[in-house]
PDB file of C-alpha atoms in Angstrom:
ATOM      1  CA  LYS K  14    -111.363 -26.403  89.901  1.00  0.00           C
ATOM      2  CA  ALA K  15    -111.175 -30.036  90.545  1.00  0.00           C
ATOM      3  CA  THR K  16    -113.939 -30.831  88.015  1.00  0.00           C
ATOM      4  CA  VAL K  17    -113.960 -29.706  84.404  1.00  0.00           C
ATOM      5  CA  SER K  18    -116.241 -26.720  84.182  1.00  0.00           C
ATOM      6  CA  VAL K  19    -116.357 -25.370  80.498  1.00  0.00           C
ATOM      7  CA  LEU K  20    -117.420 -21.860  80.088  1.00  0.00           C
ATOM      8  CA  TYR K  21    -119.487 -21.197  76.922  1.00  0.00           C
ATOM      9  CA  TRP K  22    -119.125 -17.743  76.326  1.00  0.00           C
ATOM     10  CA  THR K  23    -118.781 -15.895  72.957  1.00  0.00           C
ATOM     11  CA  PRO K  24    -117.542 -12.312  72.184  1.00  0.00           C
ATOM     12  CA  ASN K  25    -120.757 -10.994  71.352  1.00  0.00           C
ATOM     13  CA  LYS K  26    -122.222 -11.767  74.709  1.00  0.00           C
ATOM     14  CA  MET K  27    -121.929  -9.897  77.891  1.00  0.00           C
ATOM     15  CA  PHE K  28    -119.942 -11.603  80.710  1.00  0.00           C
ATOM     16  CA  THR K  29    -121.382 -11.246  84.028  1.00  0.00           C
ATOM     17  CA  LEU K  30    -119.934 -11.681  87.662  1.00  0.00           C
ATOM     18  CA  LEU K  31    -121.456 -11.613  90.954  1.00  0.00           C
ATOM     19  CA  VAL K  32    -119.642  -9.245  93.187  1.00  0.00           C
ATOM     20  CA  CYS K  33    -120.470  -8.732  96.922  1.00  0.00           C
ATOM     21  CA  SER K  34    -118.976  -6.008  99.182  1.00  0.00           C
ATOM     22  CA  ASP K  35    -119.690  -4.385 102.571  1.00  0.00           C
ATOM     23  CA  MET K  36    -121.586  -1.078 102.503  1.00  0.00           C
ATOM     24  CA  PHE K  37    -122.919   0.710 105.562  1.00  0.00           C
ATOM     25  CA  GLY K  38    -122.731  -2.308 107.771  1.00  0.00           C
ATOM     26  CA  ALA K  39    -124.555  -4.534 105.230  1.00  0.00           C
ATOM     27  CA  LYS K  40    -123.529  -6.735 102.269  1.00  0.00           C
ATOM     28  CA  VAL K  41    -124.388  -5.877  98.913  1.00  0.00           C
ATOM     29  CA  ASN K  42    -124.287  -8.300  96.137  1.00  0.00           C
ATOM     30  CA  LEU K  43    -124.343  -6.824  92.500  1.00  0.00           C
ATOM     31  CA  GLU K  44    -124.305  -8.124  89.090  1.00  0.00           C
ATOM     32  CA  ILE K  45    -121.555  -6.646  87.116  1.00  0.00           C
ATOM     33  CA  THR K  46    -121.360  -7.055  83.571  1.00  0.00           C
ATOM     34  CA  PHE K  47    -118.186  -6.839  81.096  1.00  0.00           C
ATOM     35  CA  SER K  48    -117.801  -6.924  77.462  1.00  0.00           C
ATOM     36  CA  ALA K  49    -115.355  -9.595  77.633  1.00  0.00           C
ATOM     37  CA  VAL K  50    -113.407 -11.628  80.331  1.00  0.00           C
ATOM     38  CA  PRO K  51    -111.718  -9.041  82.382  1.00  0.00           C
ATOM     39  CA  THR K  52    -108.162  -9.167  83.355  1.00  0.00           C
ATOM     40  CA  ILE K  53    -107.686  -8.980  87.229  1.00  0.00           C
ATOM     41  CA  GLY K  54    -106.762  -5.363  86.959  1.00  0.00           C
ATOM     42  CA  GLU K  55    -109.644  -4.472  84.777  1.00  0.00           C
ATOM     43  CA  LEU K  56    -112.019  -6.351  87.293  1.00  0.00           C
ATOM     44  CA  THR K  57    -110.505  -4.432  90.355  1.00  0.00           C
ATOM     45  CA  ARG K  58    -110.888  -1.078  88.704  1.00  0.00           C
ATOM     46  CA  ARG K  59    -114.562  -1.987  87.522  1.00  0.00           C
ATOM     47  CA  ILE K  60    -115.442  -3.131  90.944  1.00  0.00           C
ATOM     48  CA  GLU K  61    -114.060  -0.139  92.748  1.00  0.00           C
ATOM     49  CA  THR K  62    -116.086   2.215  90.222  1.00  0.00           C
ATOM     50  CA  VAL K  63    -119.376   0.530  90.350  1.00  0.00           C
ATOM     51  CA  CYS K  64    -119.295  -0.005  94.190  1.00  0.00           C
ATOM     52  CA  THR K  65    -118.386   3.534  94.901  1.00  0.00           C
ATOM     53  CA  GLN K  66    -121.312   4.475  92.639  1.00  0.00           C
ATOM     54  CA  GLU K  67    -123.497   2.207  94.553  1.00  0.00           C
ATOM     55  CA  MET K  68    -122.466   3.462  97.994  1.00  0.00           C
ATOM     56  CA  HIS K  69    -123.460   7.007  96.899  1.00  0.00           C
ATOM     57  CA  SER K  70    -126.868   5.533  95.545  1.00  0.00           C
ATOM     58  CA  ILE K  71    -127.861   3.682  98.691  1.00  0.00           C
ATOM     59  CA  ARG K  72    -126.116   6.021 101.376  1.00  0.00           C
ATOM     60  CA  PRO K  73    -128.394   6.314 104.471  1.00  0.00           C
ATOM     61  CA  ALA K  74    -129.281  10.004 105.458  1.00  0.00           C
ATOM     62  CA  GLY K  75    -126.326  11.453 107.519  1.00  0.00           C
ATOM     63  CA  ALA K  76    -123.909   8.496 106.779  1.00  0.00           C
ATOM     64  CA  ALA K  77    -120.245   9.397 105.759  1.00  0.00           C
ATOM     65  CA  LEU K  78    -118.732   8.248 102.573  1.00  0.00           C
ATOM     66  CA  PRO K  79    -115.124   7.334 102.391  1.00  0.00           C
ATOM     67  CA  PRO K  80    -113.097  10.214 100.622  1.00  0.00           C
ATOM     68  CA  ASP K  81    -111.570   7.764  98.104  1.00  0.00           C
ATOM     69  CA  GLY K  82    -114.379   5.407  97.677  1.00  0.00           C
ATOM     70  CA  ILE K  83    -114.225   1.688  97.836  1.00  0.00           C
ATOM     71  CA  LYS K  84    -110.739   0.389  97.411  1.00  0.00           C
ATOM     72  CA  VAL K  85    -110.289  -3.446  96.957  1.00  0.00           C
ATOM     73  CA  SER K  86    -107.614  -4.930  99.097  1.00  0.00           C
ATOM     74  CA  ARG K  87    -108.190  -8.517  98.096  1.00  0.00           C
ATOM     75  CA  LEU K  88    -110.695 -10.543  96.000  1.00  0.00           C
ATOM     76  CA  GLN K  89    -111.809 -14.025  96.790  1.00  0.00           C
ATOM     77  CA  ILE K  90    -114.040 -16.379  94.430  1.00  0.00           C
ATOM     78  CA  TYR K  91    -116.376 -19.073  95.672  1.00  0.00           C
ATOM     79  CA  ASP K  92    -115.388 -22.563  94.130  1.00  0.00           C
ATOM     80  CA  ASP K  93    -118.591 -24.374  93.618  1.00  0.00           C
ATOM     81  CA  VAL K  94    -116.709 -27.705  93.390  1.00  0.00           C
ATOM     82  CA  GLN K  95    -114.397 -27.359  96.400  1.00  0.00           C
ATOM     83  CA  LEU K  96    -117.251 -25.554  98.343  1.00  0.00           C
ATOM     84  CA  LYS K  97    -115.035 -23.057  99.666  1.00  0.00           C
ATOM     85  CA  TRP K  98    -113.576 -19.366  98.969  1.00  0.00           C
ATOM     86  CA  ILE K  99    -110.309 -19.114  97.320  1.00  0.00           C
ATOM     87  CA  ASP K 100    -108.072 -16.086  96.493  1.00  0.00           C
ATOM     88  CA  LEU K 101    -108.739 -14.731  92.832  1.00  0.00           C
ATOM     89  CA  ILE K 102    -105.321 -14.467  91.441  1.00  0.00           C
ATOM     90  CA  SER K 103    -105.978 -15.416  87.835  1.00  0.00           C
ATOM     91  CA  THR K 104    -108.368 -14.669  84.881  1.00  0.00           C
ATOM     92  CA  GLN K 105    -108.334 -18.566  84.299  1.00  0.00           C
ATOM     93  CA  GLN K 106    -110.339 -18.845  87.577  1.00  0.00           C
ATOM     94  CA  LEU K 107    -113.315 -16.851  86.174  1.00  0.00           C
ATOM     95  CA  HIS K 108    -116.460 -18.257  84.824  1.00  0.00           C
ATOM     96  CA  GLU K 109    -119.560 -16.464  84.074  1.00  0.00           C
ATOM     97  CA  TYR K 110    -121.795 -15.610  87.062  1.00  0.00           C
ATOM     98  CA  ASP K 111    -119.054 -16.723  89.429  1.00  0.00           C
ATOM     99  CA  GLN K 112    -119.543 -15.202  93.012  1.00  0.00           C
ATOM    100  CA  ILE K 113    -116.809 -12.826  94.071  1.00  0.00           C
ATOM    101  CA  TYR K 114    -116.177 -11.221  97.507  1.00  0.00           C
ATOM    102  CA  VAL K 115    -114.344  -7.824  97.990  1.00  0.00           C
ATOM    103  CA  PHE K 116    -112.179  -7.291 100.972  1.00  0.00           C
ATOM    104  CA  GLN K 117    -111.641  -3.740 101.780  1.00  0.00           C
ATOM    105  CA  ALA K 118    -109.033  -1.975 103.957  1.00  0.00           C
ATOM    106  CA  GLN K 119    -110.567  -1.557 107.514  1.00  0.00           C
ATOM    107  CA  THR K 120    -111.186   2.116 107.948  1.00  0.00           C
ATOM    108  CA  PRO K 121    -113.552   4.392 109.906  1.00  0.00           C
ATOM    109  CA  TRP K 122    -116.022   4.127 106.929  1.00  0.00           C
ATOM    110  CA  GLN K 123    -115.772   0.395 106.527  1.00  0.00           C
ATOM    111  CA  ILE K 124    -115.845  -2.654 108.775  1.00  0.00           C
ATOM    112  CA  ASP K 125    -116.548  -6.101 107.291  1.00  0.00           C
ATOM    113  CA  THR K 126    -119.314  -7.979 108.981  1.00  0.00           C
ATOM    114  CA  GLN K 127    -120.086 -11.856 109.119  1.00  0.00           C
ATOM    115  CA  GLN K 128    -123.468 -12.050 107.278  1.00  0.00           C
ATOM    116  CA  ASP K 129    -124.899 -14.418 104.420  1.00  0.00           C
ATOM    117  CA  LEU K 130    -124.599 -13.003 101.203  1.00  0.00           C
ATOM    118  CA  PRO K 131    -127.782 -11.558  99.659  1.00  0.00           C
ATOM    119  CA  ALA K 132    -129.067 -12.402  96.332  1.00  0.00           C
ATOM    120  CA  PRO K 133    -127.304 -10.716  93.357  1.00  0.00           C
ATOM    121  CA  ARG K 134    -129.148  -7.729  91.763  1.00  0.00           C
ATOM    122  CA  PRO K 135    -128.112  -5.171  89.192  1.00  0.00           C
ATOM    123  CA  PRO K 136    -126.683  -1.882  90.748  1.00  0.00           C
ATOM    124  CA  THR K 137    -129.053   0.476  92.201  1.00  0.00           C
ATOM    125  CA  ALA K 138    -131.939  -2.195  91.687  1.00  0.00           C
ATOM    126  CA  GLY K 139    -134.445  -3.450  94.367  1.00  0.00           C
ATOM    127  CA  ASN K 140    -133.851  -6.239  96.915  1.00  0.00           C
ATOM    128  CA  ALA K 141    -134.153 -10.190  95.835  1.00  0.00           C
ATOM    129  CA  VAL K 142    -134.222 -13.528  97.404  1.00  0.00           C
ATOM    130  CA  ALA K 143    -131.443 -14.587  99.843  1.00  0.00           C
ATOM    131  CA  SER K 144    -128.443 -16.368  98.493  1.00  0.00           C
ATOM    132  CA  THR K 145    -127.479 -19.960  99.401  1.00  0.00           C
ATOM    133  CA  ILE K 146    -123.696 -19.189  99.503  1.00  0.00           C
ATOM    134  CA  PRO K 147    -122.121 -18.256 102.853  1.00  0.00           C
ATOM    135  CA  PRO K 148    -119.625 -15.341 102.998  1.00  0.00           C
ATOM    136  CA  PRO K 149    -115.795 -16.047 103.151  1.00  0.00           C
ATOM    137  CA  GLN K 150    -114.907 -17.057 106.878  1.00  0.00           C
ATOM    138  CA  GLY K 151    -112.844 -14.995 109.208  1.00  0.00           C
ATOM    139  CA  LEU K 152    -114.369 -11.460 108.368  1.00  0.00           C
ATOM    140  CA  ALA K 153    -114.393  -8.405 110.633  1.00  0.00           C
ATOM    141  CA  PRO K 154    -110.901  -8.749 112.237  1.00  0.00           C
ATOM    142  CA  ALA K 155    -110.626  -6.847 115.605  1.00  0.00           C
ATOM    143  CA  ARG K 156    -107.005  -5.515 116.159  1.00  0.00           C
ATOM    144  CA  GLY K 157    -105.534  -8.163 113.792  1.00  0.00           C
ATOM    145  CA  ASN K 158    -107.520 -11.158 115.029  1.00  0.00           C
ATOM    146  CA  PRO K 159    -110.115 -12.790 112.655  1.00  0.00           C
ATOM    147  CA  ALA K 160    -113.797 -12.969 113.896  1.00  0.00           C
ATOM    148  CA  THR K 161    -115.023 -16.490 114.972  1.00  0.00           C
ATOM    149  CA  PRO K 162    -116.198 -18.147 111.733  1.00  0.00           C
ATOM    150  CA  VAL K 163    -120.090 -18.597 111.492  1.00  0.00           C
ATOM    151  CA  PRO K 164    -120.848 -21.958 110.132  1.00  0.00           C
ATOM    152  CA  TYR K 165    -123.486 -21.801 107.486  1.00  0.00           C
ATOM    153  CA  GLN K 166    -126.074 -24.531 107.798  1.00  0.00           C
ATOM    154  CA  TYR K 167    -129.730 -25.323 107.158  1.00  0.00           C
ATOM    155  CA  THR K 168    -131.985 -25.782 110.054  1.00  0.00           C
ATOM    156  CA  GLN K 169    -134.563 -28.309 110.804  1.00  0.00           C
ATOM    157  CA  GLY K 170    -137.289 -27.425 113.034  1.00  0.00           C
ATOM    158  CA  THR K 171    -140.482 -28.615 111.516  1.00  0.00           C
ATOM    159  CA  LEU K 172    -141.710 -31.270 109.041  1.00  0.00           C
ATOM    160  CA  SER K 173    -142.126 -28.665 106.422  1.00  0.00           C
ATOM    161  CA  GLU K 174    -138.311 -28.276 106.343  1.00  0.00           C
ATOM    162  CA  ARG K 175    -136.207 -30.829 104.476  1.00  0.00           C
ATOM    163  CA  ALA K 176    -133.705 -33.122 105.656  1.00  0.00           C
ATOM    164  CA  ASN K 177    -130.124 -32.505 104.471  1.00  0.00           C
ATOM    165  CA  LEU K 178    -129.883 -35.659 102.340  1.00  0.00           C
ATOM    166  CA  ALA K 179    -127.097 -36.928 100.473  1.00  0.00           C
ATOM    167  CA  PRO K 180    -126.436 -34.906  97.052  1.00  0.00           C
ATOM    168  CA  ASP K 181    -127.706 -37.984  94.943  1.00  0.00           C
ATOM    169  CA  ASP K 182    -130.761 -37.939  96.869  1.00  0.00           C
ATOM    170  CA  LYS K 183    -131.290 -34.205  96.510  1.00  0.00           C
ATOM    171  CA  ALA K 184    -130.577 -34.343  92.740  1.00  0.00           C
ATOM    172  CA  ARG K 185    -133.173 -37.311  92.494  1.00  0.00           C
ATOM    173  CA  ILE K 186    -135.954 -35.478  94.477  1.00  0.00           C
ATOM    174  CA  SER K 187    -135.528 -32.057  92.688  1.00  0.00           C
ATOM    175  CA  PHE K 188    -135.460 -33.656  89.229  1.00  0.00           C
ATOM    176  CA  ASP K 189    -138.831 -35.505  90.042  1.00  0.00           C
ATOM    177  CA  GLU K 190    -140.333 -32.374  91.195  1.00  0.00           C
ATOM    178  CA  LEU K 191    -139.089 -30.393  88.210  1.00  0.00           C
ATOM    179  CA  ASP K 192    -140.414 -33.166  85.827  1.00  0.00           C
ATOM    180  CA  ILE K 193    -143.967 -32.465  86.266  1.00  0.00           C
ATOM    181  CA  GLY K 194    -145.190 -34.277  83.275  1.00  0.00           C
ATOM    182  CA  ARG K 195    -142.995 -37.346  84.025  1.00  0.00           C
ATOM    183  CA  LYS K 196    -141.414 -36.939  80.632  1.00  0.00           C
ATOM    184  CA  SER K 197    -137.917 -38.342  82.291  1.00  0.00           C
ATOM    185  CA  PHE K 198    -136.322 -35.166  81.176  1.00  0.00           C
ATOM    186  CA  LEU K 199    -136.393 -31.497  81.889  1.00  0.00           C
ATOM    187  CA  GLU K 200    -136.814 -28.613  79.333  1.00  0.00           C
ATOM    188  CA  TYR K 201    -136.000 -25.072  79.621  1.00  0.00           C
ATOM    189  CA  GLY K 202    -139.438 -24.079  80.806  1.00  0.00           C
ATOM    190  CA  ASP K 203    -139.301 -26.631  83.683  1.00  0.00           C
ATOM    191  CA  LEU K 204    -136.051 -25.059  85.037  1.00  0.00           C
ATOM    192  CA  GLU K 205    -137.550 -21.449  84.458  1.00  0.00           C
ATOM    193  CA  LYS K 206    -140.650 -22.455  86.310  1.00  0.00           C
ATOM    194  CA  ALA K 207    -138.792 -24.129  89.255  1.00  0.00           C
ATOM    195  CA  PHE K 208    -136.645 -21.057  89.793  1.00  0.00           C
ATOM    196  CA  ARG K 209    -139.620 -18.638  89.751  1.00  0.00           C
ATOM    197  CA  GLU K 210    -141.977 -20.770  91.997  1.00  0.00           C
ATOM    198  CA  ARG K 211    -139.204 -21.061  94.426  1.00  0.00           C
ATOM    199  CA  GLY K 212    -138.598 -17.269  94.646  1.00  0.00           C
ATOM    200  CA  LEU K 213    -135.117 -17.381  92.942  1.00  0.00           C
ATOM    201  CA  ASP K 214    -134.987 -14.213  90.856  1.00  0.00           C
ATOM    202  CA  PHE K 215    -132.747 -15.303  88.247  1.00  0.00           C
ATOM    203  CA  SER K 216    -132.582 -13.392  84.715  1.00  0.00           C
ATOM    204  CA  SER K 217    -133.519 -15.283  81.678  1.00  0.00           C
ATOM    205  CA  ASN K 218    -129.756 -15.176  80.591  1.00  0.00           C
ATOM    206  CA  THR K 219    -128.798 -16.849  83.930  1.00  0.00           C
ATOM    207  CA  VAL K 220    -131.401 -19.518  83.497  1.00  0.00           C
ATOM    208  CA  GLY K 221    -130.266 -20.073  80.028  1.00  0.00           C
ATOM    209  CA  GLU K 222    -126.648 -20.508  81.015  1.00  0.00           C
ATOM    210  CA  LEU K 223    -127.512 -22.946  83.687  1.00  0.00           C
ATOM    211  CA  PHE K 224    -129.797 -24.920  81.316  1.00  0.00           C
ATOM    212  CA  TYR K 225    -127.074 -24.879  78.670  1.00  0.00           C
ATOM    213  CA  LYS K 226    -124.312 -26.143  80.956  1.00  0.00           C
ATOM    214  CA  ALA K 227    -126.597 -28.949  82.218  1.00  0.00           C
ATOM    215  CA  ASP K 228    -127.632 -30.132  78.689  1.00  0.00           C
ATOM    216  CA  LEU K 229    -124.335 -31.838  77.747  1.00  0.00           C
ATOM    217  CA  ASN K 230    -125.352 -33.323  74.390  1.00  0.00           C
ATOM    218  CA  ARG K 231    -127.315 -30.241  73.292  1.00  0.00           C
ATOM    219  CA  ASP K 232    -130.415 -31.915  72.445  1.00  0.00           C
ATOM    220  CA  GLY K 233    -132.716 -29.391  74.486  1.00  0.00           C
ATOM    221  CA  LYS K 234    -133.268 -31.819  77.122  1.00  0.00           C
ATOM    222  CA  ILE K 235    -131.832 -32.491  80.590  1.00  0.00           C
ATOM    223  CA  THR K 236    -131.652 -36.261  81.377  1.00  0.00           C
ATOM    224  CA  TYR K 237    -131.447 -37.431  85.107  1.00  0.00           C
ATOM    225  CA  ASP K 238    -127.944 -38.237  84.407  1.00  0.00           C
ATOM    226  CA  GLU K 239    -127.126 -34.798  83.069  1.00  0.00           C
ATOM    227  CA  TRP K 240    -129.097 -33.244  86.005  1.00  0.00           C
ATOM    228  CA  ALA K 241    -126.931 -35.289  88.543  1.00  0.00           C
ATOM    229  CA  ASN K 242    -123.773 -34.100  86.833  1.00  0.00           C
ATOM    230  CA  TRP K 243    -124.753 -30.465  86.861  1.00  0.00           C
ATOM    231  CA  GLY K 244    -125.758 -30.800  90.550  1.00  0.00           C
ATOM    232  CA  LEU K 245    -122.032 -31.671  91.375  1.00  0.00           C
ATOM    233  CA  ILE K 246    -120.894 -28.524  89.533  1.00  0.00           C
ATOM    234  CA  TYR K 247    -123.511 -26.370  91.103  1.00  0.00           C
ATOM    235  CA  PRO K 248    -124.084 -27.779  94.507  1.00  0.00           C
ATOM    236  CA  ASN K 249    -125.429 -24.475  95.813  1.00  0.00           C
ATOM    237  CA  THR K 250    -127.972 -23.991  93.087  1.00  0.00           C
ATOM    238  CA  LEU K 251    -129.202 -27.583  93.514  1.00  0.00           C
ATOM    239  CA  ASP K 252    -129.385 -27.077  97.339  1.00  0.00           C
ATOM    240  CA  CYS K 253    -131.555 -23.915  96.796  1.00  0.00           C
ATOM    241  CA  LEU K 254    -133.833 -25.953  94.464  1.00  0.00           C
ATOM    242  CA  TYR K 255    -133.949 -28.759  96.824  1.00  0.00           C
ATOM    243  CA  PHE K 256    -134.573 -26.789 100.150  1.00  0.00           C
ATOM    244  CA  ARG K 257    -137.132 -24.523  98.785  1.00  0.00           C
ATOM    245  CA  GLY K 258    -139.124 -27.403  97.272  1.00  0.00           C
ATOM    246  CA  ARG K 259    -142.299 -28.768  99.095  1.00  0.00           C
ATOM    247  CA  ASN K 260    -142.138 -32.217 100.737  1.00  0.00           C
ATOM    248  CA  SER K 261    -144.649 -34.926  99.222  1.00  0.00           C
ATOM    249  CA  GLU K 262    -146.483 -36.810 101.823  1.00  0.00           C
ATOM    250  CA  GLU K 263    -144.199 -39.886 101.124  1.00  0.00           C
ATOM    251  CA  GLU K 264    -141.023 -37.839 101.889  1.00  0.00           C
ATOM    252  CA  ASN K 265    -142.789 -36.191 105.078  1.00  0.00           C
ATOM    253  CA  ALA K 266    -143.407 -39.652 106.439  1.00  0.00           C
ATOM    254  CA  ILE K 267    -139.646 -40.881 105.652  1.00  0.00           C
ATOM    255  CA  GLN K 268    -138.472 -37.667 107.386  1.00  0.00           C
ATOM    256  CA  HIS K 269    -140.846 -38.181 110.276  1.00  0.00           C
ATOM    257  CA  GLN K 270    -139.454 -41.694 110.792  1.00  0.00           C
ATOM    258  CA  VAL K 271    -135.800 -40.526 110.635  1.00  0.00           C
ATOM    259  CA  TRP K 272    -136.318 -37.784 113.371  1.00  0.00           C
ATOM    260  CA  HIS K 273    -138.418 -40.413 115.379  1.00  0.00           C
ATOM    261  CA  ASN K 274    -135.457 -42.816 115.291  1.00  0.00           C
ATOM    262  CA  LYS K 275    -132.774 -40.245 116.240  1.00  0.00           C
ATOM    263  CA  TYR K 276    -135.215 -38.973 119.173  1.00  0.00           C
ATOM    264  CA  LYS K 277    -135.833 -42.737 120.325  1.00  0.00           C
ATOM    265  CA  SER K 278    -131.905 -43.441 120.152  1.00  0.00           C
ATOM    266  CA  ARG K 279    -131.343 -40.681 122.599  1.00  0.00           C
ATOM    267  CA  THR K 280    -134.048 -41.597 125.129  1.00  0.00           C
ATOM    268  CA  ASP K 281    -134.259 -45.284 124.880  1.00  0.00           C
ATOM    269  CA  PRO K 282    -132.949 -46.446 128.390  1.00  0.00           C
ATOM    270  CA  ALA K 283    -131.392 -49.673 126.632  1.00  0.00           C
ATOM    271  CA  GLU K 284    -129.067 -47.449 124.845  1.00  0.00           C
ATOM    272  CA  LEU K 285    -127.912 -45.241 127.889  1.00  0.00           C
TER     273      LEU K 285
END
């Protein structure tokens, strides 16, 4: 990655990866755990085993199953720094809770579809909240031609929806929202509460990992500078916290003025 991202993992701790694949015309995003950082071969075999078992578990009535189960054709990993999908070819690319996408060979039982990734969940568990990460582009090839990529973007339709601001502004707004007591720092409880209130079904282990990676000096508190740095490493998680937050009256007024200026600039005869 372009920015240093240290993985704090110990041998006594389970290593979790998020793995998304297509099953019966829909995407399924599973939390798959390992006792240690896997090799690419171990990862591939575990994905095929777990995903095949999941297909059997969620199989719709009358749906056919591939005779050999799910077979991995290629793996890609989402790079939070470059904000794009890249081929997974080395164990060195793996960090805990990284998002992986499984490409399968196109068969009568399997056709990749262009959809947003759902939230990760344990195998055979219930549904959760939608993910903020778009799927790799160019899925569902038809006779060798990739499908037209569908851009992933946030929409702005009402004042209750937030403007897509610069990363620094998102970091500042989200930090102030999470810092309810105006302490000028965030504690673990602030982060856990923020995820819960925004409908982000993260496990306590996930929240703990995210907090640990933000708390650079290990004092149990996240300052704004640490938060802003964390937001550069995990822009999708920051976006999720920001866009799921609630606008203050002041922010609504600013956003209203921005939209008013944009509308005026398009209709003012002096600018035509």
